[in-house]
CSV table of C-alpha atoms in Angstrom, one decimal:
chain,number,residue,atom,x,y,z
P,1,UNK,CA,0.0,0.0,0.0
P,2,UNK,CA,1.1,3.6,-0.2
P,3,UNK,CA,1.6,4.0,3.7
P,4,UNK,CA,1.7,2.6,6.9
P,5,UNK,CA,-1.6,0.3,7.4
P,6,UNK,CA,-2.4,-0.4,11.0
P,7,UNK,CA,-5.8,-2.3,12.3
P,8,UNK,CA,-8.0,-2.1,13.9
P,9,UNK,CA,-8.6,2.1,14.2
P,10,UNK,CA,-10.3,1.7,17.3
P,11,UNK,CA,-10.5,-0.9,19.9
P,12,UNK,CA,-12.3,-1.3,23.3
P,13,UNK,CA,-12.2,-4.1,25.3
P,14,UNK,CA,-12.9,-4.9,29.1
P,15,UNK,CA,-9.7,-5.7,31.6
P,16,UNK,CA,-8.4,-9.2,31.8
P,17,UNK,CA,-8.9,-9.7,27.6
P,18,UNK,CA,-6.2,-10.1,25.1
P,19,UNK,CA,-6.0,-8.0,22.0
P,20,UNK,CA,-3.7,-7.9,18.8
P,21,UNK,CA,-3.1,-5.0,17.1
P,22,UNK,CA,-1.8,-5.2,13.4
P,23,UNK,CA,0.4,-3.2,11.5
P,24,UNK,CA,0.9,-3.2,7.3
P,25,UNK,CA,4.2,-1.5,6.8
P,26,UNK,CA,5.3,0.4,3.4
P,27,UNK,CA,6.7,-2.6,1.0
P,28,UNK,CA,10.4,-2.6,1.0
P,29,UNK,CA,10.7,-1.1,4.5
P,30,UNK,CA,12.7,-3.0,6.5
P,31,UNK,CA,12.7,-1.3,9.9
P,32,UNK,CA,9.8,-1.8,11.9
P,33,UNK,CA,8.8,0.5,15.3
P,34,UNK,CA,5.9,0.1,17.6
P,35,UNK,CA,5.0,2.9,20.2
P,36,UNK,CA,2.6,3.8,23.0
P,37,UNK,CA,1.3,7.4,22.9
P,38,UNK,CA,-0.7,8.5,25.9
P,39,UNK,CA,-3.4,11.6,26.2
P,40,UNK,CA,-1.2,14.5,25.6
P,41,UNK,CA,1.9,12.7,26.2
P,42,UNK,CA,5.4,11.8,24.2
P,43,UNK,CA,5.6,8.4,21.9
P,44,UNK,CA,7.0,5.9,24.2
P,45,UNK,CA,9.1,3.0,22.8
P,46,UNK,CA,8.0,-0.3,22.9
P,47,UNK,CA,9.7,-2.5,20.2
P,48,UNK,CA,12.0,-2.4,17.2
P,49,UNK,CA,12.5,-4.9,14.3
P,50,UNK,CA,15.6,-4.4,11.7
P,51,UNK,CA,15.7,-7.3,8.9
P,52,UNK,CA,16.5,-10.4,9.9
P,53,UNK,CA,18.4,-9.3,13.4
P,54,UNK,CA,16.7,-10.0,16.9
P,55,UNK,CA,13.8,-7.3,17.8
P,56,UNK,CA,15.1,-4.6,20.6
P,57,UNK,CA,12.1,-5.9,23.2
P,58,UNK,CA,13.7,-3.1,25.8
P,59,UNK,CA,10.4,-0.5,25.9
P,60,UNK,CA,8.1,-3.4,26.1
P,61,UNK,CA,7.0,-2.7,29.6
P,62,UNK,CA,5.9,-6.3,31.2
P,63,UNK,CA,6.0,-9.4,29.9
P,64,UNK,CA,2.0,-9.1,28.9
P,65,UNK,CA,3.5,-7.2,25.6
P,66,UNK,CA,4.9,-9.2,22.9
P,67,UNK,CA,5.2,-8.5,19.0
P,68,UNK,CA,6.4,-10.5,16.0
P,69,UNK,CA,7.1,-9.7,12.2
P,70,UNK,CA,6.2,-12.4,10.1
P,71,UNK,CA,8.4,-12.6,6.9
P,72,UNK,CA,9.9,-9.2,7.4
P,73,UNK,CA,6.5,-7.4,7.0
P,74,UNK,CA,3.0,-7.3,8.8
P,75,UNK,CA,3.7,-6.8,12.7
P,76,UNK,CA,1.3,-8.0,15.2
P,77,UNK,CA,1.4,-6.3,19.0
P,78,UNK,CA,0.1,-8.6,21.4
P,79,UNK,CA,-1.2,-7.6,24.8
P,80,UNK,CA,-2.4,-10.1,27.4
P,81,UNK,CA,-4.7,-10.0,30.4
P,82,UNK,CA,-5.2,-6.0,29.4
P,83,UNK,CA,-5.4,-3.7,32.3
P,84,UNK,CA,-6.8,-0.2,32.1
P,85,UNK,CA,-3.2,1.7,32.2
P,86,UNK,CA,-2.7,-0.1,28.8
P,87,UNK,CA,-5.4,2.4,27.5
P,88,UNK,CA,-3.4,4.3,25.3
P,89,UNK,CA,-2.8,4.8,20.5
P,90,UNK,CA,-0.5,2.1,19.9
P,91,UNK,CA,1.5,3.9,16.6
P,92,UNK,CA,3.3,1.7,14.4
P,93,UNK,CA,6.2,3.1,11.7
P,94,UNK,CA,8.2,1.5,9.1
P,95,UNK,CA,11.5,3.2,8.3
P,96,UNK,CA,12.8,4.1,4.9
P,97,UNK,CA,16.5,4.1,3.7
P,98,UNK,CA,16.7,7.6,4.3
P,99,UNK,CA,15.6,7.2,8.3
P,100,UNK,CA,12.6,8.8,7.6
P,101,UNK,CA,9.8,7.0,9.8
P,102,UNK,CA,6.4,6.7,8.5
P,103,UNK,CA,3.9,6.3,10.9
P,104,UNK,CA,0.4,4.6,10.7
P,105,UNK,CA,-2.9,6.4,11.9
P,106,UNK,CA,-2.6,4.7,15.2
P,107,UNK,CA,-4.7,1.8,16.7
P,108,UNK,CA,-6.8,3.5,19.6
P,109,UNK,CA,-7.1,0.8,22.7
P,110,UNK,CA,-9.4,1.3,25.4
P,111,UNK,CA,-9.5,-1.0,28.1
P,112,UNK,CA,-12.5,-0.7,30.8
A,1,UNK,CA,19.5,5.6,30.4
A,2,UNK,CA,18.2,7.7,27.8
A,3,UNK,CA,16.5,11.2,28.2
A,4,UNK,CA,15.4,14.1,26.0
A,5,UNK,CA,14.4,17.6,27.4
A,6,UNK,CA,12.2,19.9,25.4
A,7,UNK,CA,10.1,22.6,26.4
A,8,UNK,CA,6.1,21.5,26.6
A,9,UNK,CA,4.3,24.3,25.5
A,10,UNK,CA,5.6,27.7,23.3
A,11,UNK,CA,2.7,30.3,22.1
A,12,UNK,CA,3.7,32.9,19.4
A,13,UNK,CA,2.0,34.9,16.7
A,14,UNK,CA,1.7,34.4,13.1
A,15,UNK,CA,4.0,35.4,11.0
A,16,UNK,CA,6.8,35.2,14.3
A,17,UNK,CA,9.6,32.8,14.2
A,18,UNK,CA,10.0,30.3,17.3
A,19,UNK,CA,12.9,28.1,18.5
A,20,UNK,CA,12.1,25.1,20.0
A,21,UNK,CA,15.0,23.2,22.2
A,22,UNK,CA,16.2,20.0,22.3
A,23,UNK,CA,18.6,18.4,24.8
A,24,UNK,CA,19.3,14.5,25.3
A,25,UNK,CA,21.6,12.5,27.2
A,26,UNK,CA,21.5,9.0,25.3
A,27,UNK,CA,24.3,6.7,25.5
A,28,UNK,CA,25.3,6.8,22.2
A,29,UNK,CA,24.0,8.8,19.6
A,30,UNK,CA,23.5,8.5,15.7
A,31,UNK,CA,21.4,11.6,14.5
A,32,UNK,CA,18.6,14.2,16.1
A,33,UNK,CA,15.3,14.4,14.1
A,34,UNK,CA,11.9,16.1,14.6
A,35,UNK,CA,8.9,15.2,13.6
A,36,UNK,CA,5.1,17.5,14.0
A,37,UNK,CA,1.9,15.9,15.0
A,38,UNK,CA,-1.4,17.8,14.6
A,39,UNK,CA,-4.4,16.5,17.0
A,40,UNK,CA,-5.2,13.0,16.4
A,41,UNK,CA,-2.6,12.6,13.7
A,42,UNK,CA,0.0,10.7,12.7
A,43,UNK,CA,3.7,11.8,13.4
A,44,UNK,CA,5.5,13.4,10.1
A,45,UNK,CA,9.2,13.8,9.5
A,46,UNK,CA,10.4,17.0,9.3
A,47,UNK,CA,14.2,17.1,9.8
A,48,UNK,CA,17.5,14.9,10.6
A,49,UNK,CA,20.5,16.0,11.6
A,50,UNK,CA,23.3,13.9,11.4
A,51,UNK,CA,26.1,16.1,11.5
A,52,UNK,CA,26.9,19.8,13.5
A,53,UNK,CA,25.5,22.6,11.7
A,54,UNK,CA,22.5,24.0,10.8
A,55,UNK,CA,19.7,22.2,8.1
A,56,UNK,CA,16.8,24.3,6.2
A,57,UNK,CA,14.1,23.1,4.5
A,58,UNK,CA,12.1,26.1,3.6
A,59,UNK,CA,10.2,27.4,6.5
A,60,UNK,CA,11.9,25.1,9.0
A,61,UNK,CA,15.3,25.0,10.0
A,62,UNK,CA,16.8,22.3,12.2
A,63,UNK,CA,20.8,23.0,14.1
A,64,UNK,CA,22.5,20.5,16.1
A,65,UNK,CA,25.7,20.9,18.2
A,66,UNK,CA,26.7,17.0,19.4
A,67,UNK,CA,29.2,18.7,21.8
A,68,UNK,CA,26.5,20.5,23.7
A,69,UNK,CA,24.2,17.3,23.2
A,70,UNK,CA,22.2,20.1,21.9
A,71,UNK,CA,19.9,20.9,18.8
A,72,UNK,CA,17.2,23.2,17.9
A,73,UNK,CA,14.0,23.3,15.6
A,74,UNK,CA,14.0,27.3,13.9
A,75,UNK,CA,10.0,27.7,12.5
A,76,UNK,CA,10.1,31.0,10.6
A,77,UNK,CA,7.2,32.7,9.3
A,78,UNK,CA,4.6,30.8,11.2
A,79,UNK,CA,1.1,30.1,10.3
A,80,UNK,CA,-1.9,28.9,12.0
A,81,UNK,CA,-1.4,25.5,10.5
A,82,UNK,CA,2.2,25.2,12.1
A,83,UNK,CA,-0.3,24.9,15.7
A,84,UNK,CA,0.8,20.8,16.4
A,85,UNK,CA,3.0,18.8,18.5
A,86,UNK,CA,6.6,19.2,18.2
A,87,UNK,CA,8.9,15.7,18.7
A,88,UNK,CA,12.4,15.5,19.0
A,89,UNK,CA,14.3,12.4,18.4
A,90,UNK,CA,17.5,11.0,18.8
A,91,UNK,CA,19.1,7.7,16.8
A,92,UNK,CA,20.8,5.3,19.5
A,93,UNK,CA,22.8,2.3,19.6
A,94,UNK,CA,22.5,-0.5,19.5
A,95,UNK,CA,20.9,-1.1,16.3
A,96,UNK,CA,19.6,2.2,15.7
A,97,UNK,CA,16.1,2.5,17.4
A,98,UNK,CA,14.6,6.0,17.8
A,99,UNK,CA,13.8,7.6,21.3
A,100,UNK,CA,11.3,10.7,21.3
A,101,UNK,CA,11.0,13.3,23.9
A,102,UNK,CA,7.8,14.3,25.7
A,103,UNK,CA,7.2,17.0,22.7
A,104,UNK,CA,6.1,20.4,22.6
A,105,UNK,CA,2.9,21.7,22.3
A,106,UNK,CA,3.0,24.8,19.9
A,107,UNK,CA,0.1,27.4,19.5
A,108,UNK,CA,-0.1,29.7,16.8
A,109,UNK,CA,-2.2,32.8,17.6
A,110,UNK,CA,-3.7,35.3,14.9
């Protein structure tokens, strides 16, 4: 697709559920990022996938977060047992060879 | 550990220039960038700095000094539309990820 692709726009769930949260990034990119953005606040780090090297887990902040990238394109961000300080836009962005990241719309999680 | 300090909020007037401030203490460091959010949107690229000195493109200009840990966002001519979140951003090792500060929130009044 032309940009960064990340489903679903909007999710609500109640506490204690698992959700996934997808992520389509621009064709050829091969730098993946995932970030948490709360209300009014900064983009906070989460994950990182480069090619074929291991992801940098360090922002992921428990072990309820996990992410994969299957075949060096579409990312899926896992959260377990959600609890309502996970409330938050999840971003995603692909990175071009320039180090230009593109970011997707965001994937809006609301946990009750 | 890795920290960025920029101001959170700076109000000017159309047609004004503001500076916006950037300092991080990262262990390591490739590059400073910034990037502008408006409400609800996605993050954009506006800048990288790799190197000392001073980048323009257009109406923005972006200046870095990796002595001072240091670096600067220069909007000239502002307009209405310039109103958005501010990011700055800085390139660590290993591998490269990017670490954002808490951004600034710029208003643009008439």
């Amino acid at each position: 697709g032309a940009g960064v692709s990340q489903s679903p726009s909007n999710k609500v769930t109640e506490k204690g559920k698992d959700v996934e949260l997808r992520c389509d990034p621009i064709s050829g990119h091969t730098a993946l990022y995932w970030y948490r953005q709360s209300l009014g606040q900064g983009l906070e780090f989460l994950i990182y996938f480069q090619g074929n090297s291991a992801p940098d887990k360090s922002g992921l902040p428990s072990d309820r977060f996990s992410a994969e990238r299957t075949g060096g394109s579409v990312s899926t961000l896992t959260i377990q047992r959600t609890q309502q300080e996970d409330s938050a836009v999840y971003l995603c962005a692909s990175r071009a060879e320039t180090g230009e990241l593109f970011f997707g719309e965001g994937s809006r999680l609301t946990v009750l | 550990g890795q920290s960025l300090e920029q101001p959170s909020e700076v109000t000017a007037v159309e047609g004004a220039i503001v500076q916006i401030n950037c300092t991080y203490q990262t262990s390591g460091f490739y590059g400073l960038s910034w990037y502008q959010q408006h409400d609800g949107g996605a993050p954009t690229f506006l800048s990288y700095n790799g190197l000392d000195g001073l980048e323009e493109t257009g109406r923005f200009s972006s200046f870095l000094s990796r002595s001072d840990s240091y670096g600067y966002l220069l909007l000239q001519e502002l307009q209405m539309k310039d109103s958005a979140s501010y990011f700055c951003a800085v390139r660590v090792p290993p591998g490269g990820k990017l670490i954002f500060g808490q951004g600034t929130e710029l208003s643009v009044k008439p």
